[in-house]
Short mmCIF file of N, CA, C and O in Angstrom, two decimals:
data_model
loop_
_atom_site.label_atom_id
_atom_site.label_comp_id
_atom_site.label_asym_id
_atom_site.label_seq_id
_atom_site.Cartn_x
_atom_site.Cartn_y
_atom_site.Cartn_z
N MET I 6 202.77 178.22 141.74
CA MET I 6 201.72 177.32 141.30
C MET I 6 200.37 177.90 141.73
O MET I 6 200.22 178.38 142.83
N GLY I 7 199.39 177.82 140.85
CA GLY I 7 198.08 178.36 141.13
C GLY I 7 197.26 177.49 142.07
O GLY I 7 197.55 176.30 142.25
N TYR I 8 196.26 178.10 142.66
CA TYR I 8 195.37 177.42 143.60
C TYR I 8 194.68 176.21 142.96
O TYR I 8 194.57 175.15 143.58
N HIS I 9 194.23 176.35 141.72
CA HIS I 9 193.57 175.26 141.00
C HIS I 9 194.53 174.08 140.83
O HIS I 9 194.15 172.92 141.08
N LYS I 10 195.76 174.35 140.45
CA LYS I 10 196.75 173.27 140.26
C LYS I 10 197.10 172.60 141.59
O LYS I 10 197.32 171.39 141.63
N GLU I 11 197.14 173.37 142.67
CA GLU I 11 197.40 172.78 143.98
C GLU I 11 196.29 171.80 144.36
O GLU I 11 196.57 170.72 144.90
N LYS I 12 195.06 172.16 144.09
CA LYS I 12 193.93 171.27 144.39
C LYS I 12 194.01 170.00 143.55
O LYS I 12 193.69 168.92 144.04
N ILE I 13 194.41 170.13 142.31
CA ILE I 13 194.56 168.95 141.46
C ILE I 13 195.64 168.03 142.02
O ILE I 13 195.47 166.80 142.04
N GLU I 14 196.72 168.59 142.54
CA GLU I 14 197.78 167.77 143.15
C GLU I 14 197.26 167.02 144.37
O GLU I 14 197.57 165.85 144.56
N VAL I 15 196.48 167.70 145.21
CA VAL I 15 195.91 167.05 146.39
C VAL I 15 194.95 165.95 145.95
O VAL I 15 194.96 164.84 146.49
N MET I 16 194.12 166.23 144.96
CA MET I 16 193.18 165.24 144.45
C MET I 16 193.94 164.04 143.89
O MET I 16 193.56 162.89 144.12
N THR I 17 195.02 164.28 143.19
CA THR I 17 195.84 163.20 142.63
C THR I 17 196.38 162.31 143.75
O THR I 17 196.40 161.09 143.63
N GLU I 18 196.78 162.93 144.84
CA GLU I 18 197.36 162.18 145.94
C GLU I 18 196.34 161.35 146.70
O GLU I 18 196.61 160.22 147.09
N TYR I 19 195.12 161.88 146.90
CA TYR I 19 194.17 161.23 147.80
C TYR I 19 192.95 160.57 147.18
O TYR I 19 192.34 159.73 147.82
N LEU I 20 192.55 160.92 145.98
CA LEU I 20 191.31 160.38 145.44
C LEU I 20 191.34 158.85 145.34
O LEU I 20 190.35 158.19 145.65
N GLY I 21 192.45 158.28 144.98
CA GLY I 21 192.56 156.82 144.89
C GLY I 21 192.37 156.13 146.22
O GLY I 21 191.94 154.98 146.28
N GLU I 22 192.68 156.82 147.32
CA GLU I 22 192.49 156.24 148.65
C GLU I 22 191.05 156.40 149.14
O GLU I 22 190.58 155.64 149.96
N ILE I 23 190.37 157.43 148.66
CA ILE I 23 189.01 157.72 149.10
C ILE I 23 187.99 156.94 148.29
O ILE I 23 187.07 156.35 148.83
N ALA I 24 188.13 156.97 146.98
CA ALA I 24 187.15 156.37 146.08
C ALA I 24 187.31 154.86 146.05
O ALA I 24 188.41 154.35 145.97
N THR I 25 186.19 154.17 146.10
CA THR I 25 186.22 152.72 145.93
C THR I 25 185.92 152.44 144.46
O THR I 25 185.31 153.24 143.78
N GLY I 26 186.33 151.32 143.99
CA GLY I 26 186.13 150.99 142.58
C GLY I 26 187.25 151.60 141.75
O GLY I 26 188.23 152.12 142.27
N LEU I 27 187.11 151.54 140.47
CA LEU I 27 188.18 151.99 139.59
C LEU I 27 187.81 153.21 138.76
O LEU I 27 188.58 153.65 137.94
N SER I 28 186.64 153.78 138.98
CA SER I 28 186.16 154.85 138.11
C SER I 28 186.36 156.23 138.73
O SER I 28 185.42 156.99 138.92
N TYR I 29 187.59 156.55 139.07
CA TYR I 29 187.88 157.89 139.55
C TYR I 29 188.94 158.50 138.63
O TYR I 29 189.83 157.81 138.14
N TYR I 30 188.79 159.79 138.40
CA TYR I 30 189.62 160.47 137.42
C TYR I 30 190.05 161.84 137.94
O TYR I 30 189.32 162.48 138.69
N ILE I 31 191.19 162.28 137.49
CA ILE I 31 191.71 163.60 137.80
C ILE I 31 191.59 164.45 136.53
O ILE I 31 191.65 163.94 135.42
N LYS I 32 191.44 165.76 136.72
CA LYS I 32 191.31 166.67 135.57
C LYS I 32 192.34 166.33 134.50
O LYS I 32 193.50 166.08 134.80
N GLY I 33 191.89 166.31 133.28
CA GLY I 33 192.75 165.97 132.15
C GLY I 33 192.63 164.51 131.74
O GLY I 33 192.95 164.16 130.62
N ASP I 34 192.17 163.66 132.66
CA ASP I 34 192.02 162.23 132.38
C ASP I 34 190.56 161.79 132.38
O ASP I 34 190.28 160.61 132.27
N ILE I 35 189.64 162.71 132.54
CA ILE I 35 188.22 162.36 132.61
C ILE I 35 187.67 162.17 131.20
O ILE I 35 187.75 163.09 130.39
N PRO I 36 187.14 160.99 130.89
CA PRO I 36 186.54 160.80 129.57
C PRO I 36 185.42 161.81 129.32
O PRO I 36 184.54 161.99 130.18
N SER I 37 185.44 162.46 128.19
CA SER I 37 184.47 163.53 127.91
C SER I 37 183.03 163.02 127.93
O SER I 37 182.13 163.73 128.37
N LYS I 38 182.79 161.79 127.49
CA LYS I 38 181.42 161.26 127.50
C LYS I 38 180.89 161.17 128.93
O LYS I 38 179.72 161.47 129.18
N LYS I 39 181.73 160.76 129.87
CA LYS I 39 181.29 160.66 131.27
C LYS I 39 180.93 162.03 131.83
O LYS I 39 179.90 162.20 132.45
N ILE I 40 181.80 163.00 131.61
CA ILE I 40 181.55 164.32 132.18
C ILE I 40 180.36 164.99 131.48
O ILE I 40 179.58 165.69 132.11
N ASP I 41 180.21 164.75 130.18
CA ASP I 41 179.04 165.28 129.46
C ASP I 41 177.76 164.69 130.03
O ASP I 41 176.77 165.41 130.24
N ASN I 42 177.75 163.38 130.30
CA ASN I 42 176.58 162.73 130.91
C ASN I 42 176.29 163.32 132.29
O ASN I 42 175.13 163.57 132.64
N ALA I 43 177.33 163.53 133.07
CA ALA I 43 177.15 164.07 134.42
C ALA I 43 176.56 165.48 134.37
O ALA I 43 175.62 165.78 135.11
N ILE I 44 177.11 166.32 133.52
CA ILE I 44 176.61 167.70 133.42
C ILE I 44 175.15 167.71 132.96
O ILE I 44 174.32 168.42 133.50
N LYS I 45 174.85 166.88 131.99
CA LYS I 45 173.48 166.83 131.47
C LYS I 45 172.50 166.27 132.50
O LYS I 45 171.40 166.77 132.67
N LYS I 46 172.92 165.24 133.23
CA LYS I 46 172.02 164.52 134.14
C LYS I 46 171.91 165.16 135.52
O LYS I 46 170.84 165.26 136.07
N TRP I 47 173.04 165.62 136.11
CA TRP I 47 172.97 166.04 137.50
C TRP I 47 173.89 167.20 137.91
O TRP I 47 173.86 167.61 139.08
N ALA I 48 174.66 167.74 137.02
CA ALA I 48 175.55 168.84 137.39
C ALA I 48 175.37 170.03 136.46
O ALA I 48 176.34 170.63 136.00
N SER I 49 174.12 170.39 136.19
CA SER I 49 173.87 171.48 135.27
C SER I 49 174.46 172.78 135.82
O SER I 49 174.47 173.02 137.02
N GLY I 50 174.99 173.58 134.91
CA GLY I 50 175.61 174.84 135.29
C GLY I 50 177.07 174.71 135.67
O GLY I 50 177.74 175.70 135.94
N LEU I 51 177.59 173.49 135.69
CA LEU I 51 178.98 173.26 136.05
C LEU I 51 179.91 173.85 134.99
O LEU I 51 179.72 173.62 133.79
N ASP I 52 180.92 174.58 135.43
CA ASP I 52 181.97 175.07 134.55
C ASP I 52 183.03 173.98 134.46
O ASP I 52 183.74 173.72 135.44
N PRO I 53 183.16 173.29 133.32
CA PRO I 53 184.12 172.19 133.20
C PRO I 53 185.56 172.59 133.53
O PRO I 53 186.35 171.76 133.96
N ASN I 54 185.90 173.87 133.38
CA ASN I 54 187.26 174.32 133.70
C ASN I 54 187.55 174.30 135.18
O ASN I 54 188.71 174.33 135.59
N SER I 55 186.50 174.25 136.02
CA SER I 55 186.70 174.25 137.47
C SER I 55 186.86 172.84 138.04
O SER I 55 187.15 172.68 139.23
N ILE I 56 186.71 171.80 137.22
CA ILE I 56 186.78 170.42 137.71
C ILE I 56 188.21 170.08 138.11
O ILE I 56 189.16 170.35 137.40
N ILE I 57 188.32 169.43 139.29
CA ILE I 57 189.62 168.91 139.71
C ILE I 57 189.61 167.39 139.80
O ILE I 57 190.65 166.76 139.72
N GLY I 58 188.43 166.78 139.95
CA GLY I 58 188.34 165.33 139.99
C GLY I 58 186.92 164.85 139.79
O GLY I 58 185.97 165.59 139.98
N PHE I 59 186.79 163.59 139.41
CA PHE I 59 185.49 162.98 139.16
C PHE I 59 185.52 161.53 139.61
O PHE I 59 186.46 160.78 139.30
N TRP I 60 184.50 161.13 140.36
CA TRP I 60 184.35 159.75 140.82
C TRP I 60 183.02 159.26 140.30
O TRP I 60 181.96 159.69 140.72
N ASP I 61 183.06 158.36 139.34
CA ASP I 61 181.87 157.78 138.72
C ASP I 61 181.44 156.59 139.57
O ASP I 61 182.16 155.62 139.69
N THR I 62 180.24 156.67 140.15
CA THR I 62 179.77 155.59 141.03
C THR I 62 178.78 154.65 140.34
O THR I 62 178.21 153.79 141.00
N THR I 63 178.58 154.82 139.04
CA THR I 63 177.67 153.92 138.33
C THR I 63 178.32 152.56 138.11
O THR I 63 179.54 152.46 137.98
N VAL I 64 177.51 151.54 138.06
CA VAL I 64 178.00 150.19 137.82
C VAL I 64 178.54 150.05 136.39
O VAL I 64 179.55 149.41 136.16
N VAL I 65 177.88 150.72 135.45
CA VAL I 65 178.27 150.59 134.04
C VAL I 65 179.27 151.65 133.57
O VAL I 65 179.69 151.64 132.43
N GLY I 66 179.63 152.58 134.47
CA GLY I 66 180.62 153.59 134.10
C GLY I 66 180.10 154.67 133.17
O GLY I 66 180.86 155.23 132.39
N SER I 67 178.82 155.02 133.31
CA SER I 67 178.22 156.00 132.40
C SER I 67 178.44 157.44 132.82
O SER I 67 178.25 158.35 132.03
N GLY I 68 178.79 157.66 134.09
CA GLY I 68 178.93 159.02 134.58
C GLY I 68 177.61 159.65 135.01
O GLY I 68 177.57 160.82 135.35
N LYS I 69 176.54 158.88 135.03
CA LYS I 69 175.23 159.43 135.36
C LYS I 69 174.96 159.50 136.86
O LYS I 69 173.89 159.91 137.28
N ALA I 70 175.94 159.11 137.66
CA ALA I 70 175.89 159.28 139.12
C ALA I 70 177.33 159.33 139.60
O ALA I 70 178.23 158.77 138.98
N GLY I 71 177.54 160.03 140.70
CA GLY I 71 178.89 160.12 141.23
C GLY I 71 179.14 161.45 141.91
O GLY I 71 178.22 162.13 142.36
N TYR I 72 180.42 161.82 141.94
CA TYR I 72 180.87 163.03 142.60
C TYR I 72 181.81 163.78 141.67
O TYR I 72 182.73 163.19 141.11
N ILE I 73 181.57 165.09 141.54
CA ILE I 73 182.48 165.95 140.78
C ILE I 73 183.04 166.97 141.77
O ILE I 73 182.29 167.71 142.41
N PHE I 74 184.34 166.99 141.89
CA PHE I 74 185.03 167.93 142.77
C PHE I 74 185.50 169.12 141.94
O PHE I 74 186.17 168.93 140.93
N THR I 75 185.12 170.32 142.36
CA THR I 75 185.51 171.54 141.66
C THR I 75 186.35 172.41 142.60
O THR I 75 186.63 172.02 143.74
N ASP I 76 186.69 173.59 142.14
CA ASP I 76 187.47 174.50 142.97
C ASP I 76 186.76 174.91 144.25
O ASP I 76 187.39 175.12 145.27
N ASP I 77 185.42 175.04 144.21
CA ASP I 77 184.72 175.56 145.38
C ASP I 77 183.59 174.69 145.93
O ASP I 77 183.02 175.00 146.96
N LYS I 78 183.27 173.59 145.23
CA LYS I 78 182.17 172.74 145.71
C LYS I 78 182.26 171.34 145.12
O LYS I 78 183.05 171.07 144.24
N ILE I 79 181.40 170.48 145.66
CA ILE I 79 181.25 169.11 145.17
C ILE I 79 179.82 168.99 144.64
O ILE I 79 178.86 169.33 145.33
N TYR I 80 179.69 168.54 143.41
CA TYR I 80 178.38 168.17 142.85
C TYR I 80 178.28 166.67 143.05
O TYR I 80 179.23 165.94 142.80
N TYR I 81 177.12 166.19 143.48
CA TYR I 81 176.99 164.75 143.61
C TYR I 81 175.57 164.28 143.35
O TYR I 81 174.61 164.99 143.56
N GLN I 82 175.52 163.05 142.86
CA GLN I 82 174.26 162.38 142.54
C GLN I 82 174.36 160.96 143.07
O GLN I 82 175.20 160.19 142.62
N GLU I 83 173.53 160.66 144.05
CA GLU I 83 173.47 159.30 144.56
C GLU I 83 172.27 158.61 143.93
O GLU I 83 171.28 159.26 143.57
N THR I 84 172.34 157.31 143.80
CA THR I 84 171.27 156.55 143.18
C THR I 84 169.94 156.82 143.86
O THR I 84 169.84 156.81 145.08
N MET I 85 168.93 157.10 143.04
CA MET I 85 167.56 157.33 143.49
C MET I 85 167.41 158.59 144.36
O MET I 85 166.45 158.72 145.09
N GLU I 86 168.34 159.51 144.30
CA GLU I 86 168.28 160.76 145.05
C GLU I 86 168.32 161.94 144.09
O GLU I 86 168.71 161.80 142.94
N LYS I 87 167.97 163.11 144.58
CA LYS I 87 168.09 164.33 143.79
C LYS I 87 169.54 164.78 143.77
O LYS I 87 170.27 164.56 144.75
N PRO I 88 169.98 165.43 142.69
CA PRO I 88 171.34 165.95 142.65
C PRO I 88 171.55 167.00 143.75
O PRO I 88 170.62 167.73 144.10
N LYS I 89 172.76 167.05 144.28
CA LYS I 89 173.08 167.99 145.36
C LYS I 89 174.42 168.65 145.11
O LYS I 89 175.23 168.18 144.30
N LYS I 90 174.65 169.74 145.85
CA LYS I 90 175.92 170.45 145.83
C LYS I 90 176.33 170.71 147.27
O LYS I 90 175.48 170.98 148.12
N LEU I 91 177.62 170.64 147.53
CA LEU I 91 178.17 170.95 148.84
C LEU I 91 179.32 171.92 148.64
O LEU I 91 180.31 171.57 147.98
N TRP I 92 179.18 173.14 149.17
CA TRP I 92 180.24 174.12 149.08
C TRP I 92 181.26 173.84 150.17
O TRP I 92 180.90 173.60 151.32
N TYR I 93 182.53 173.88 149.83
CA TYR I 93 183.59 173.63 150.82
C TYR I 93 183.50 174.61 151.98
O TYR I 93 183.76 174.24 153.13
N ASP I 94 183.11 175.85 151.73
CA ASP I 94 183.00 176.85 152.79
C ASP I 94 181.94 176.49 153.82
O ASP I 94 181.97 177.01 154.94
N ASP I 95 181.00 175.63 153.48
CA ASP I 95 179.95 175.22 154.42
C ASP I 95 180.38 174.07 155.34
O ASP I 95 179.67 173.73 156.27
N ILE I 96 181.53 173.49 155.08
CA ILE I 96 182.03 172.39 155.91
C ILE I 96 182.60 172.97 157.20
O ILE I 96 183.51 173.79 157.17
N LYS I 97 182.04 172.55 158.33
CA LYS I 97 182.47 173.07 159.64
C LYS I 97 183.60 172.24 160.24
O LYS I 97 184.45 172.74 160.95
N LEU I 98 183.58 170.93 160.00
CA LEU I 98 184.57 170.04 160.58
C LEU I 98 184.85 168.92 159.60
O LEU I 98 183.93 168.38 158.98
N LEU I 99 186.09 168.57 159.50
CA LEU I 99 186.49 167.47 158.62
C LEU I 99 187.47 166.60 159.37
O LEU I 99 188.43 167.09 159.95
N GLU I 100 187.20 165.32 159.40
CA GLU I 100 188.08 164.38 160.08
C GLU I 100 188.53 163.33 159.07
O GLU I 100 187.70 162.67 158.44
N LEU I 101 189.82 163.20 158.92
CA LEU I 101 190.37 162.20 158.02
C LEU I 101 190.90 161.05 158.84
O LEU I 101 191.62 161.26 159.82
N ARG I 102 190.54 159.87 158.43
CA ARG I 102 191.01 158.67 159.12
C ARG I 102 191.74 157.79 158.13
O ARG I 102 191.26 157.56 157.03
N LYS I 103 192.85 157.30 158.52
CA LYS I 103 193.61 156.38 157.69
C LYS I 103 193.03 154.99 157.91
O LYS I 103 192.89 154.53 159.03
N THR I 104 192.63 154.34 156.83
CA THR I 104 192.09 152.99 156.93
C THR I 104 193.08 152.02 156.33
O THR I 104 193.93 152.39 155.52
N SER I 105 192.97 150.79 156.72
CA SER I 105 193.81 149.79 156.11
C SER I 105 193.09 149.19 154.93
O SER I 105 191.88 149.34 154.79
N LYS I 106 193.80 148.53 154.05
CA LYS I 106 193.19 147.95 152.84
C LYS I 106 192.06 146.99 153.20
O LYS I 106 191.11 146.87 152.45
N LYS I 107 192.12 146.34 154.36
CA LYS I 107 191.07 145.39 154.71
C LYS I 107 189.76 146.08 155.10
O LYS I 107 188.72 145.46 155.16
N ASP I 108 189.78 147.41 155.34
CA ASP I 108 188.58 148.14 155.72
C ASP I 108 187.70 148.51 154.54
O ASP I 108 186.58 148.92 154.70
N TYR I 109 188.21 148.42 153.34
CA TYR I 109 187.43 148.73 152.15
C TYR I 109 187.91 147.88 151.00
O TYR I 109 188.99 147.31 151.04
N THR I 110 187.08 147.77 149.99
CA THR I 110 187.45 146.99 148.82
C THR I 110 187.61 147.89 147.64
O THR I 110 186.97 148.93 147.53
N ARG I 111 188.44 147.50 146.74
CA ARG I 111 188.65 148.26 145.51
C ARG I 111 188.24 147.43 144.34
O ARG I 111 188.45 146.32 144.19
#
């Protein structure tokens, strides 16, 4: 199995636990209009083939803000902020905590 497919499997397993709300998608299930809006609005230069997951944080589900997880980085746009990128190689420490359902809402 390729590295890209392994990342998609990990995203499939964990994105639902990380993302709040119902607008999270795994590669192959992302509505094209949402990803087109994201690329146009805040993820310019993104290679759509590198996407492994997408979390739309807009209230209306337009894809104009959120997080796009790719093979090597995260593109993100928070409300009223400039678009940003975070390369996985720049992460020095990562701590995962298991939360109970009462700690967050879906």
